[in-house]
Amino acid sequence: MTTGALPRRVTARDVARRVGCSVATVSLVVNGKGEGRVASSTQQLIWEAVADLGYRLNQTASALARGRSSTIGFVCPDPTNPFFSMVLEGLSGALDDELSLTLLMPNQGSDYDLGTLQRALAGDFAGLIIATPGRHLMDGFVPTCPTLLLDAAEAHPRIPGIDLDVVGAAGQLADHLAGLGHRAVGYVGVSRDKASLQTRRQALASSLERLGSAVVADLELDVLTLSSARDAFSTAWPAWDAAGVTAVVCGDELHAYGVLQAARTLGIDVPGRLSLVGFNDLPYSELVQPRLTSVNLSALDLGAAAGAALQEYLITGEPPATTMLPTRLVVRESTARASR
Amino acid sequence: MTTGALPRRVTARDVARRVGCSVATVSLVVNGKGEGRVASSTQQLIWEAVADLGYRLNQTASALARGRSSTIGFVCPDPTNPFFSMVLEGLSGALDDELSLTLLMPNQGSDYDLGTLQRALAGDFAGLIIATPGRHLMDGFVPTCPTLLLDAAEAHPRIPGIDLDVVGAAGQLADHLAGLGHRAVGYVGVSRDKASLQTRRQALASSLERLGSAVVADLELDVLTLSSARDAFSTAWPAWDAAGVTAVVCGDELHAYGVLQAARTLGIDVPGRLSLVGFNDLPYSELVQPRLTSVNLSALDLGAAAGAALQEYLITGEPPATTMLPTRLVVRESTARASR
DNA sequence: ATGAAAGCGCTAACAG
DNA sequence: CTGTTAGCGCTTTCAT
């Protein structure tokens, strides 16, 4: 039973020695810069030696010599949240093979903080993508490498980003609800101090008001779990009922599921008595009845767009213009004509 | 509007020059090895200069000089799948601050392959964690750094791992079902060529047989989506019904949700007519009625255990013994006494 | 207590 | 076409 002391790493020197050439030549060939500069016979020999010896380029040394790393950092609150895992998926799909992806998440707690950001700065990244930062988190931020902000309209004046058209989405949603005759809507927000989350509430409220409706009741939850929404809504419902609320909008769809659950328990008919909508189109929609009307924030596209933009940035050196991704309202069974 | 050409990086040399000491001293202090070796006045000065200049250790150079990197690689099929995202969460929580985590996932397709593994080998990782590899993927694998296999009993004779007690879980499940009088059960499998998945089916079958019951019908699905299970089950049901199936077990709970949906459409009462169970306890349980009985594979614990074990491995140099994590059957409303 | 020096393994001019 | 040279920024003896 050999306990596995791993063999010393094979270096370019070993390959060079074996072939009888210099390290520089090995470097050229291995990096695919050999064509037209190194005799093809030599290339042959080098590749053979590489295979025989099991040589692999030392990325660390390569990065150091070259002066830039080839890994990009992705900062996000919680990979367990479908929204972020989908952004991640989109991002990873959009990145070139040579780029690797390291994940920076909070050490504890459900959202990342300055500490996480510090770690991101400390790592040697070719580029950085920061997803949905808290409102003031970026205030004193000085980028040390090409950096992109996701879903954080104006969190930082100098850093380009990819945004979701939350305002447009809120407008669509307001149209939809007002069109169904909803005059009084309740809003379930997330207390996390994020620009994107706050915009959702504000944009909805002002769009509604323009149409003669209004947000007349609020709930603000600390944690992004189904049960927190369920419990809070159960408690709040009598007052909301009295206030004439006929529709509830949740800043995050996960909360909408909680509200739905509470509604079932309380015997509130959705959508007969109460219409229900959430932002974020989580992959639960087929699971639950009635299926929820929701604002699709297309996390996958967001990730993909970020990947593409960052690569552009890395290649050209020019920061991309901040872009806005469209969102769309997906109408399902949880919204209907206002009950009164 | 200054387009952001980033300033040249501050090096230890800059700090040394500012303080009037040598780079070596800076290195010592910055790495916390200064106590008792560097005058505290000098340390003071160095820290001040570090702060003033905004010096950050170049991880790449450090790793090169030191001969080992401080990032660990995590290879997994799909971060979108709650099972893996929870493993990831557990892992990230268990890792020391100094260790960073890079993610290796398939470039395309839903499961990773040799290419992904190559990339993992090519990166310079301090350690590697490979989650639920396909059955023969590890066959010719030669580790280049401390490596751990997750949920892959015996995929490789020499590589230690953390396993889930799938056999024990299958036993509990068989007891539960047989105890409720189920004699004929249908199994919905996942075609992915994974040791863990195949073990689930086999262990269940043999446990059931020991109790006088049996798996009498099979479905094997290519993709891990709810809809694939829904459609396949809809088609298969008449035959399964005829075969006297009173319970369905799904190798992955996501499929169980699909079966549940099909059952609703077909008017099959769950659990009155048909009991339903899945492996993996996805975070959907509160959403759907009836809530599914399932085998909790504790992804979070798996990730945490892996993180702890790998760190041990890195520090001691000794490969940890392969360990087995307990699993447990969580009985909810989707299983009941056999209908006949 | 501190500095000089020799690398870590690779890349990028620059000579020939 | 290929080798020599000079680093990349840091760590680590080993003198002083």
XYZ file of C-alpha atoms (C1' of nucleotides) in Angstrom:
712
model
C 0.000 0.000 0.000
C 1.919 3.011 -1.245
C 0.685 6.175 0.375
C 0.624 8.585 -2.429
C 3.553 10.949 -2.315
C 3.071 12.591 -5.658
C 6.029 12.642 -8.017
C 7.902 15.862 -8.626
C 6.283 17.919 -11.262
C 7.619 17.612 -14.798
C 8.878 20.974 -16.011
C 9.600 22.445 -19.404
C 13.253 21.915 -18.606
C 12.730 18.198 -18.436
C 11.085 18.260 -21.819
C 13.826 20.441 -23.273
C 16.523 18.177 -21.916
C 14.812 15.123 -23.323
C 14.446 16.669 -26.754
C 17.783 18.440 -26.714
C 16.405 21.918 -27.263
C 15.925 24.972 -25.106
C 13.104 25.755 -22.735
C 12.128 28.692 -24.876
C 11.422 26.421 -27.786
C 9.313 24.174 -25.628
C 7.386 27.186 -24.451
C 6.680 28.314 -27.994
C 5.481 24.939 -29.136
C 3.410 24.178 -26.107
C 1.662 27.512 -26.424
C 0.872 26.927 -30.052
C 3.139 29.729 -31.166
C 5.518 27.380 -32.895
C 4.106 27.372 -36.401
C 6.531 29.012 -38.780
C 9.064 29.551 -36.029
C 10.018 26.064 -34.969
C 10.950 23.231 -37.319
C 8.099 20.809 -37.514
C 10.470 17.970 -36.756
C 11.348 19.665 -33.487
C 7.704 20.239 -32.758
C 7.109 16.546 -33.229
C 9.819 15.643 -30.792
C 8.578 18.112 -28.264
C 5.020 16.853 -28.385
C 6.273 13.327 -28.000
C 8.361 14.231 -25.011
C 5.421 16.100 -23.538
C 3.269 13.027 -23.852
C 5.928 10.638 -22.603
C 6.870 12.695 -19.623
C 3.355 13.815 -18.868
C 4.295 17.450 -18.971
C 1.660 20.048 -18.113
C 2.173 23.752 -18.294
C 2.501 25.335 -14.895
C -0.267 27.855 -15.023
C 1.020 29.728 -12.039
C 4.455 30.312 -13.478
C 2.943 31.091 -16.830
C 0.617 33.654 -15.353
C 3.441 35.264 -13.441
C 5.730 35.496 -16.419
C 2.999 36.695 -18.697
C 1.833 39.237 -16.199
C -1.793 38.248 -16.223
C -3.769 35.388 -14.835
C -6.391 33.518 -16.719
C -8.955 33.093 -14.059
C -11.890 35.280 -13.509
C -13.625 35.775 -10.198
C -17.351 35.628 -9.673
C -18.693 37.210 -6.531
C -22.175 36.170 -5.513
C -24.221 35.809 -2.358
C -25.378 32.245 -2.460
C -25.043 29.513 -5.067
C -27.987 27.759 -3.522
C -30.297 30.492 -4.736
C -31.503 29.459 -8.185
C -31.089 32.946 -9.516
C -27.370 32.974 -8.879
C -26.771 29.398 -9.834
C -28.360 30.188 -13.171
C -26.255 33.280 -13.636
C -23.275 31.094 -12.879
C -24.359 28.527 -15.412
C -24.804 31.158 -18.094
C -21.474 32.702 -17.266
C -19.571 29.475 -17.331
C -21.075 28.605 -20.679
C -20.040 31.913 -22.180
C -16.424 31.815 -21.050
C -13.636 30.591 -23.237
C -12.012 27.344 -22.317
C -8.798 28.962 -21.218
C -10.529 31.049 -18.636
C -11.295 29.405 -15.368
C -13.831 30.587 -12.903
C -13.347 31.030 -9.205
C -16.179 31.602 -6.883
C -16.227 34.121 -4.092
C -19.009 33.851 -1.625
C -19.700 34.953 1.908
C -17.895 32.977 4.551
C -20.989 33.102 6.615
C -24.306 34.791 6.476
C -26.463 34.941 3.456
C -24.954 37.880 1.673
C -21.420 38.823 0.923
C -19.706 41.760 2.480
C -16.574 43.827 2.320
C -14.537 40.843 3.423
C -15.615 38.863 0.416
C -14.830 41.811 -1.785
C -11.393 42.067 -0.225
C -10.717 38.479 -1.057
C -11.773 39.178 -4.600
C -9.300 42.008 -4.781
C -6.577 39.953 -3.161
C -6.867 37.120 -5.631
C -5.080 37.655 -8.886
C -7.914 37.718 -11.302
C -7.888 38.610 -14.936
C -11.372 39.974 -14.440
C -14.071 40.191 -11.855
C -17.821 39.876 -11.974
C -19.787 41.112 -9.042
C -23.366 39.980 -8.869
C -26.085 42.080 -7.253
C -24.015 43.932 -4.690
C -25.630 45.619 -1.726
C -26.417 49.280 -2.153
C -23.387 50.843 -0.516
C -21.003 47.980 -0.761
C -19.308 49.374 -3.815
C -18.978 52.875 -2.487
C -15.252 53.059 -1.951
C -14.463 50.313 -4.400
C -11.397 50.702 -6.558
C -11.159 48.041 -9.225
C -7.816 46.322 -9.665
C -8.750 44.467 -12.803
C -11.483 44.663 -15.417
C -14.643 44.488 -13.383
C -18.291 44.105 -14.257
C -21.319 44.721 -12.090
C -24.393 42.583 -12.515
C -27.898 43.746 -11.804
C -26.739 46.800 -9.912
C -27.785 49.854 -11.782
C -25.540 52.729 -10.815
C -23.991 51.047 -7.815
C -20.770 52.552 -9.042
C -20.337 55.348 -11.519
C -17.134 54.085 -13.084
C -17.703 50.366 -13.351
C -19.580 49.030 -16.333
C -22.277 46.475 -15.850
C -25.071 44.407 -17.200
C -28.458 45.372 -15.941
C -31.883 43.946 -16.033
C -34.646 46.184 -17.168
C -36.377 46.088 -13.835
C -38.149 49.337 -14.473
C -39.595 48.091 -17.721
C -40.624 44.897 -16.012
C -42.336 46.797 -13.253
C -44.142 48.797 -15.877
C -45.422 45.679 -17.613
C -46.495 44.274 -14.319
C -48.323 47.441 -13.349
C -50.121 47.438 -16.704
C -51.110 43.844 -16.223
C -52.435 44.341 -12.726
C -54.147 47.647 -13.335
C -55.645 46.189 -16.496
C -57.210 43.461 -14.401
C -58.741 46.060 -12.180
C -56.419 45.813 -9.219
C -56.435 49.087 -7.340
C -54.797 48.102 -4.077
C -51.736 45.890 -4.104
C -49.578 44.554 -1.298
C -45.842 44.299 -1.678
C -43.543 41.766 -0.065
C -40.006 43.078 -0.158
C -36.602 41.811 0.777
C -34.764 43.884 3.309
C -31.398 43.239 1.766
C -29.904 46.477 0.940
C -29.698 45.944 -2.779
C -30.270 48.482 -5.462
C -32.053 46.022 -7.694
C -34.481 45.004 -4.984
C -35.318 48.536 -4.034
C -35.844 49.547 -7.621
C -38.415 46.828 -8.049
C -40.622 48.209 -5.319
C -40.248 51.828 -6.379
C -40.741 51.292 -10.070
C -43.813 49.207 -9.443
C -45.295 51.757 -7.103
C -44.847 54.672 -9.452
C -46.104 52.764 -12.464
C -49.153 51.704 -10.547
C -49.850 55.206 -9.410
C -49.710 56.456 -12.939
C -52.550 54.049 -13.655
C -54.661 54.981 -10.708
C -53.656 52.060 -8.544
C -51.260 51.897 -5.620
C -49.141 49.846 -3.302
C -51.125 50.114 -0.113
C -49.404 47.611 2.146
C -45.857 46.458 2.683
C -43.977 43.627 4.218
C -40.221 43.578 4.407
C -38.509 40.277 5.093
C -34.994 39.672 6.274
C -34.428 36.242 4.874
C -35.040 34.872 1.459
C -36.947 31.782 2.430
C -40.343 30.487 1.667
C -41.261 30.027 5.291
C -40.494 33.608 6.278
C -42.959 34.862 3.680
C -45.526 32.284 4.659
C -45.449 33.276 8.306
C -45.289 37.009 7.750
C -48.110 36.976 5.266
C -50.314 34.888 7.527
C -49.939 37.485 10.201
C -50.381 40.441 7.904
C -53.339 39.182 5.940
C -56.188 40.409 8.141
C -54.932 43.975 7.866
C -54.260 43.647 4.157
C -57.676 42.175 3.666
C -59.196 45.100 5.473
C -57.153 47.464 3.325
C -58.776 45.988 0.261
C -55.696 44.339 -1.171
C -56.553 42.225 -4.211
C -53.071 41.462 -5.483
C -49.712 40.715 -3.929
C -46.389 41.304 -5.618
C -43.233 39.763 -4.199
C -39.786 41.175 -4.810
C -38.550 37.631 -5.089
C -40.604 34.753 -6.326
C -39.483 32.498 -3.517
C -41.535 34.676 -1.236
C -44.475 34.367 -3.573
C -44.421 30.635 -2.962
C -44.560 31.303 0.730
C -47.505 33.614 0.293
C -49.203 30.987 -1.816
C -48.754 28.466 0.917
C -50.169 30.785 3.521
C -53.085 31.563 1.238
C -53.875 27.878 0.951
C -53.856 27.509 4.682
C -56.005 30.567 5.206
C -58.428 29.442 2.548
C -57.785 32.427 0.310
C -58.540 31.577 -3.290
C -55.651 32.366 -5.648
C -56.332 33.953 -8.035
C -60.054 34.164 -7.349
C -59.730 36.353 -4.287
C -56.067 37.287 -4.520
C -53.723 37.606 -7.464
C -50.082 36.774 -6.871
C -46.903 37.693 -8.725
C -43.175 37.517 -8.109
C -39.995 38.852 -9.582
C -37.547 36.193 -10.749
C -38.807 33.244 -12.643
C -37.571 30.337 -10.585
C -37.570 26.864 -12.006
C -40.382 25.778 -9.742
C -43.200 26.942 -11.942
C -44.274 23.545 -13.176
C -44.340 22.160 -9.688
C -46.971 24.247 -8.097
C -50.582 24.976 -8.774
C -51.698 27.531 -9.654
C -48.596 28.309 -11.634
C -47.293 31.731 -10.753
C -47.345 34.734 -12.998
C -43.863 36.179 -12.745
C -41.345 38.576 -14.116
C -38.675 36.625 -15.893
C -35.333 38.130 -15.048
C -33.500 35.680 -17.321
C -30.618 34.876 -15.064
C -29.063 32.639 -17.668
C -28.904 35.418 -20.215
C -27.508 37.737 -17.618
C -24.655 35.347 -16.918
C -23.974 34.767 -20.571
C -24.004 38.463 -21.379
C -21.620 39.118 -18.529
C -19.232 36.437 -19.734
C -19.204 37.803 -23.250
C -18.800 41.388 -22.137
C -15.978 40.605 -19.767
C -14.079 38.737 -22.432
C -14.466 41.651 -24.770
C -13.178 43.888 -22.030
C -10.170 41.668 -21.419
C -9.255 41.516 -25.063
C -9.781 45.109 -26.109
C -8.969 46.704 -22.791
C -11.959 48.941 -23.365
C -14.694 48.825 -20.761
C -17.948 47.840 -22.457
C -20.889 50.183 -22.240
C -23.321 49.295 -19.530
C -26.119 47.359 -21.157
C -29.645 46.589 -20.232
C -31.188 43.183 -20.713
C -34.887 42.953 -21.439
C -37.157 41.243 -18.989
C -40.592 39.957 -19.626
C -43.729 39.283 -17.762
C -44.819 35.671 -17.957
C -48.504 35.475 -17.300
C -49.654 32.223 -15.780
C -52.621 31.236 -13.660
C -51.992 33.128 -10.459
C -53.325 36.460 -11.670
C -56.914 37.244 -12.587
C -59.422 40.020 -12.571
C -59.638 41.866 -9.287
C -62.122 40.427 -6.848
C -63.669 43.760 -6.054
C -14.097 60.742 -18.662
C -10.958 58.770 -17.941
C -11.197 55.339 -19.445
C -9.761 53.190 -16.760
C -6.248 52.080 -17.543
C -5.464 50.460 -14.234
C -2.339 51.598 -12.417
C 0.699 49.354 -12.281
C 0.473 46.946 -9.453
C 2.192 47.851 -6.192
C 4.885 45.291 -5.394
C 6.756 44.333 -2.265
C 9.670 46.239 -3.712
C 7.708 49.447 -3.590
C 6.906 48.838 0.024
C 10.512 47.985 0.840
C 11.799 51.066 -0.897
C 9.328 53.246 0.967
C 10.263 51.780 4.326
C 13.910 51.506 3.568
C 14.165 47.813 4.190
C 14.509 44.754 2.008
C 11.859 42.802 0.189
C 12.635 39.827 2.346
C 11.598 41.691 5.430
C 8.410 42.827 3.815
C 7.656 39.281 2.877
C 8.154 38.077 6.424
C 5.950 40.716 7.933
C 3.194 40.490 5.394
C 3.005 36.753 5.865
C 2.791 37.090 9.607
C 6.148 35.456 10.122
C 7.706 38.593 11.496
C 7.116 38.137 15.197
C 10.421 37.692 16.988
C 12.357 38.130 13.781
C 11.618 41.646 12.708
C 11.803 44.664 15.005
C 8.306 45.743 15.862
C 9.137 49.278 14.812
C 9.981 47.979 11.364
C 6.787 45.987 11.300
C 4.884 49.153 12.077
C 6.472 50.988 9.231
C 5.848 48.159 6.841
C 2.175 47.917 7.687
C 1.813 51.619 7.263
C 3.467 51.550 3.887
C 1.288 48.626 2.903
C -1.790 50.598 3.758
C -0.591 53.816 2.160
C 0.500 52.231 -1.048
C -2.357 49.764 -1.203
C -0.062 46.816 -1.482
C -1.602 43.388 -1.939
C 0.342 40.172 -2.029
C 0.642 38.779 -5.500
C -0.861 35.356 -4.987
C 0.489 34.064 -8.230
C 4.081 34.934 -7.474
C 3.647 33.729 -3.953
C 2.281 30.416 -5.082
C 5.113 29.996 -7.536
C 7.810 30.786 -5.039
C 6.248 28.669 -2.370
C 5.682 25.801 -4.722
C 2.033 25.307 -3.996
C -1.119 27.136 -4.866
C -3.882 27.923 -2.476
C -6.849 27.271 -4.621
C -8.791 24.102 -4.680
C -10.774 22.867 -7.650
C -14.315 21.575 -7.469
C -15.488 19.488 -10.373
C -19.241 19.081 -10.695
C -21.809 18.517 -13.405
C -24.193 21.391 -12.967
C -24.464 24.121 -10.372
C -28.086 24.568 -11.280
C -28.934 21.221 -9.778
C -29.785 21.844 -6.133
C -27.839 18.823 -5.037
C -24.570 20.187 -6.336
C -25.207 23.733 -5.363
C -25.760 22.548 -1.831
C -22.580 20.504 -1.863
C -20.845 23.618 -3.072
C -22.345 25.666 -0.294
C -21.248 23.156 2.323
C -17.796 22.976 0.844
C -17.286 26.677 0.669
C -18.353 27.052 4.266
C -15.882 24.445 5.428
C -12.844 25.863 3.671
C -10.374 28.141 5.359
C -10.302 31.720 4.255
C -6.977 31.419 2.536
C -8.212 28.725 0.253
C -10.138 29.815 -2.763
C -12.451 27.670 -4.758
C -12.494 27.308 -8.490
C -15.283 25.630 -10.279
C -14.886 23.197 -13.117
C -17.968 22.290 -15.012
C -18.812 20.865 -18.385
C -18.427 23.277 -21.267
C -21.560 21.897 -22.723
C -23.903 19.069 -22.075
C -25.231 18.241 -18.707
C -22.412 16.174 -17.328
C -18.712 16.681 -17.262
C -16.318 14.544 -19.200
C -12.656 13.836 -19.705
C -12.156 17.322 -21.052
C -13.331 18.864 -17.823
C -11.092 16.528 -15.905
C -8.159 17.532 -18.072
C -8.772 21.130 -17.261
C -8.817 20.212 -13.618
C -5.466 18.528 -13.981
C -4.069 21.395 -15.984
C -4.953 23.991 -13.403
C -2.546 24.312 -10.561
C -4.653 23.289 -7.672
C -3.630 22.619 -4.136
C -6.345 20.014 -4.046
C -9.199 18.671 -6.093
C -12.685 17.555 -5.278
C -14.536 15.565 -7.848
C -18.257 15.226 -7.333
C -20.199 12.204 -8.492
C -18.080 11.201 -11.464
C -19.447 8.928 -14.164
C -18.706 5.266 -13.752
C -15.664 4.900 -15.957
C -14.526 8.472 -16.030
C -11.907 7.907 -13.374
C -10.509 4.749 -14.893
C -7.176 5.988 -16.100
C -7.061 8.911 -13.717
C -3.733 9.788 -12.168
C -4.022 12.441 -9.492
C -1.585 15.316 -9.606
C -2.567 16.785 -6.277
C -4.496 15.674 -3.211
C -7.791 14.557 -4.631
C -11.086 13.546 -3.103
C -13.999 11.744 -4.711
C -17.525 12.574 -3.651
C -20.393 10.151 -3.757
C -18.517 7.720 -5.946
C -17.985 4.531 -4.033
C -15.011 2.737 -5.453
C -14.788 4.733 -8.625
C -11.064 4.623 -8.079
C -9.147 2.280 -5.821
C -6.454 4.722 -4.804
C -8.355 7.956 -4.328
C -10.014 8.584 -1.002
C -13.529 9.913 -0.893
C -16.622 10.803 1.020
C -19.538 8.573 0.340
C -23.187 8.608 1.094
C -24.644 5.510 2.611
C -26.867 4.856 -0.340
C -27.125 1.187 0.470
C -28.316 1.916 3.972
C -30.787 4.428 2.586
C -32.101 1.903 0.110
C -32.507 -0.530 2.966
C -34.535 1.917 5.008
C -36.646 2.692 2.009
C -37.263 -0.966 1.270
C -38.290 -1.523 4.890
C -40.642 1.403 4.735
C -42.298 0.308 1.518
C -42.465 -3.371 2.321
C -43.814 -2.501 5.745
C -46.642 -0.645 4.073
C -47.446 -3.719 2.058
C -45.983 -2.703 -1.262
C -45.099 -5.815 -3.230
C -44.572 -4.396 -6.692
C -42.641 -1.202 -7.132
C -41.701 0.734 -10.233
C -38.345 2.439 -10.528
C -37.526 5.591 -12.447
C -33.799 5.719 -13.049
C -31.367 8.178 -14.541
C -29.354 6.876 -17.426
C -26.273 8.815 -16.469
C -23.498 6.402 -16.068
C -22.850 7.080 -12.433
C -21.896 4.632 -9.768
C -24.056 6.313 -7.175
C -27.143 6.256 -9.345
C -26.741 2.628 -10.266
C -26.181 1.638 -6.684
C -29.482 3.195 -5.706
C -31.452 0.960 -8.034
C -29.536 -2.179 -7.186
C -29.514 -1.754 -3.449
C -33.215 -1.020 -3.431
C -34.006 -4.023 -5.558
C -32.064 -6.459 -3.452
C -33.378 -5.064 -0.189
C -36.919 -5.318 -1.473
C -36.408 -8.879 -2.591
C -35.163 -9.851 0.796
C -38.525 -8.680 2.106
C -40.613 -10.460 -0.449
C -41.211 -7.441 -2.645
C -39.631 -6.506 -5.950
C -38.910 -3.859 -8.544
C -41.203 -5.019 -11.311
C -40.987 -2.132 -13.750
C -38.313 0.276 -14.885
C -37.976 3.555 -16.642
C -34.622 5.026 -17.499
C -34.458 8.704 -18.362
C -31.715 10.554 -20.147
C -32.258 13.976 -18.746
C -32.729 15.145 -15.220
C -35.812 17.234 -15.758
C -39.245 17.173 -14.343
C -40.913 17.081 -17.725
C -39.030 14.043 -18.944
C -40.311 12.062 -15.982
C -43.809 13.413 -16.392
C -44.008 12.388 -20.016
C -42.331 9.025 -19.636
C -44.460 8.087 -16.683
C -47.649 9.087 -18.432
C -46.806 6.715 -21.219
C -45.657 3.905 -18.990
C -48.466 4.003 -16.472
C -50.993 1.698 -18.150
C -48.425 -1.086 -18.251
C -47.271 -0.390 -14.706
C -50.842 -0.331 -13.536
C -51.436 -3.681 -15.144
C -48.280 -4.988 -13.494
C -49.777 -4.122 -10.133
C -47.336 -1.366 -9.240
C -48.378 0.369 -6.020
C -45.281 2.451 -5.376
C -42.801 4.366 -7.495
C -39.255 5.149 -6.451
C -37.245 7.721 -8.366
C -33.470 7.744 -8.437
C -33.652 11.498 -8.249
C -36.396 13.431 -6.573
C -36.758 15.823 -9.450
C -38.204 12.946 -11.407
C -40.559 12.201 -8.560
C -42.051 15.648 -9.026
C -42.581 14.833 -12.674
C -44.301 11.594 -11.792
C -46.451 13.456 -9.317
C -47.510 15.858 -11.979
C -48.361 13.078 -14.372
C -50.298 11.356 -11.642
C -52.370 14.457 -11.072
C -53.178 14.668 -14.746
C -54.045 10.995 -14.977
C -56.176 11.214 -11.875
C -54.064 8.778 -9.897
C -54.400 9.410 -6.202
C -51.085 9.892 -4.416
C -50.637 8.252 -2.013
C -54.069 6.595 -2.024
C -53.490 4.610 -5.165
C -49.773 5.133 -5.634
C -46.988 5.851 -3.176
C -44.116 7.974 -4.381
C -40.544 8.405 -3.187
C -37.345 9.967 -4.467
C -33.673 9.996 -3.640
C -32.271 13.444 -2.825
C -34.206 15.723 -0.650
C -34.557 18.805 -2.791
C -35.627 22.085 -1.264
C -38.997 21.909 -2.957
C -40.695 19.863 -0.313
C -42.723 22.656 1.217
C -43.959 23.783 -2.153
C -45.845 20.773 -3.339
C -48.696 18.772 -2.038
C -48.600 16.018 -1.053
C -45.121 16.549 0.315
C -42.815 13.842 -0.895
C -41.288 11.142 1.189
C -37.639 11.115 0.249
C -34.180 9.909 1.052
C -32.171 12.800 2.419
C -28.718 12.647 0.941
C -27.550 15.655 2.980
C -25.660 17.424 0.272
C -24.615 20.177 2.629
C -22.937 17.750 4.994
C -21.276 16.057 2.097
C -19.731 19.317 0.979
C -18.669 20.259 4.478
C -17.138 16.863 5.133
C -15.257 17.050 1.882
C -13.877 20.467 2.713
C -12.701 19.363 6.117
C -11.170 16.154 4.826
C -9.346 17.861 2.007
C -7.840 20.415 4.345
C -6.658 17.640 6.616
C -5.134 15.973 3.599
C -3.360 19.144 2.545
C -1.920 19.760 5.959
C -0.849 16.300 6.942
C -0.099 14.998 3.508
C -1.845 11.813 4.505
C -4.860 10.799 2.455
C -7.874 10.540 4.743
C -9.697 7.257 4.995
C -12.748 7.038 2.796
C -15.728 7.807 4.956
C -19.401 7.138 4.718
C -22.010 9.736 5.599
C -25.330 8.570 6.973
C -28.470 9.205 5.034
C -31.976 9.100 6.306
C -35.418 8.470 5.061
C -37.736 11.406 5.571
C -41.278 10.162 5.605
C -43.850 12.673 4.466
C -47.286 12.376 2.943
C -46.593 10.748 -0.386
C -46.302 7.204 0.921
C -49.068 5.160 2.459
C -50.329 1.623 2.817
C -50.401 -0.274 -0.456
C -53.654 0.031 -2.332
C -53.908 -3.692 -2.952
C 17.288 41.916 13.242
C 18.085 42.392 8.460
C 19.804 41.942 3.663
C 21.875 39.558 -0.365
C 21.168 36.059 -3.371
C 19.319 32.144 -5.480
C 15.671 30.336 -7.210
C 10.141 28.841 -8.371
C 8.802 27.640 -13.961
C 7.741 30.218 -17.483
C 7.661 34.080 -21.301
C 9.382 37.576 -24.353
C 12.697 40.115 -26.457
C 16.791 39.750 -28.934
C 20.749 37.683 -31.072
C 22.557 34.841 -33.992
C 14.973 28.230 -36.870
C 16.840 28.187 -32.143
C 19.361 29.546 -27.923
C 20.630 33.201 -24.622
C 19.215 36.442 -21.469
C 16.530 38.860 -18.435
C 12.937 39.151 -15.836
C 7.620 38.290 -13.510
C 7.056 39.045 -7.666
C 7.753 36.413 -4.095
C 9.997 33.018 -0.542
C 13.762 31.164 1.749
C 18.164 29.918 3.197
C 22.350 31.874 4.746
C 25.379 35.348 5.986
C 26.180 39.392 8.507
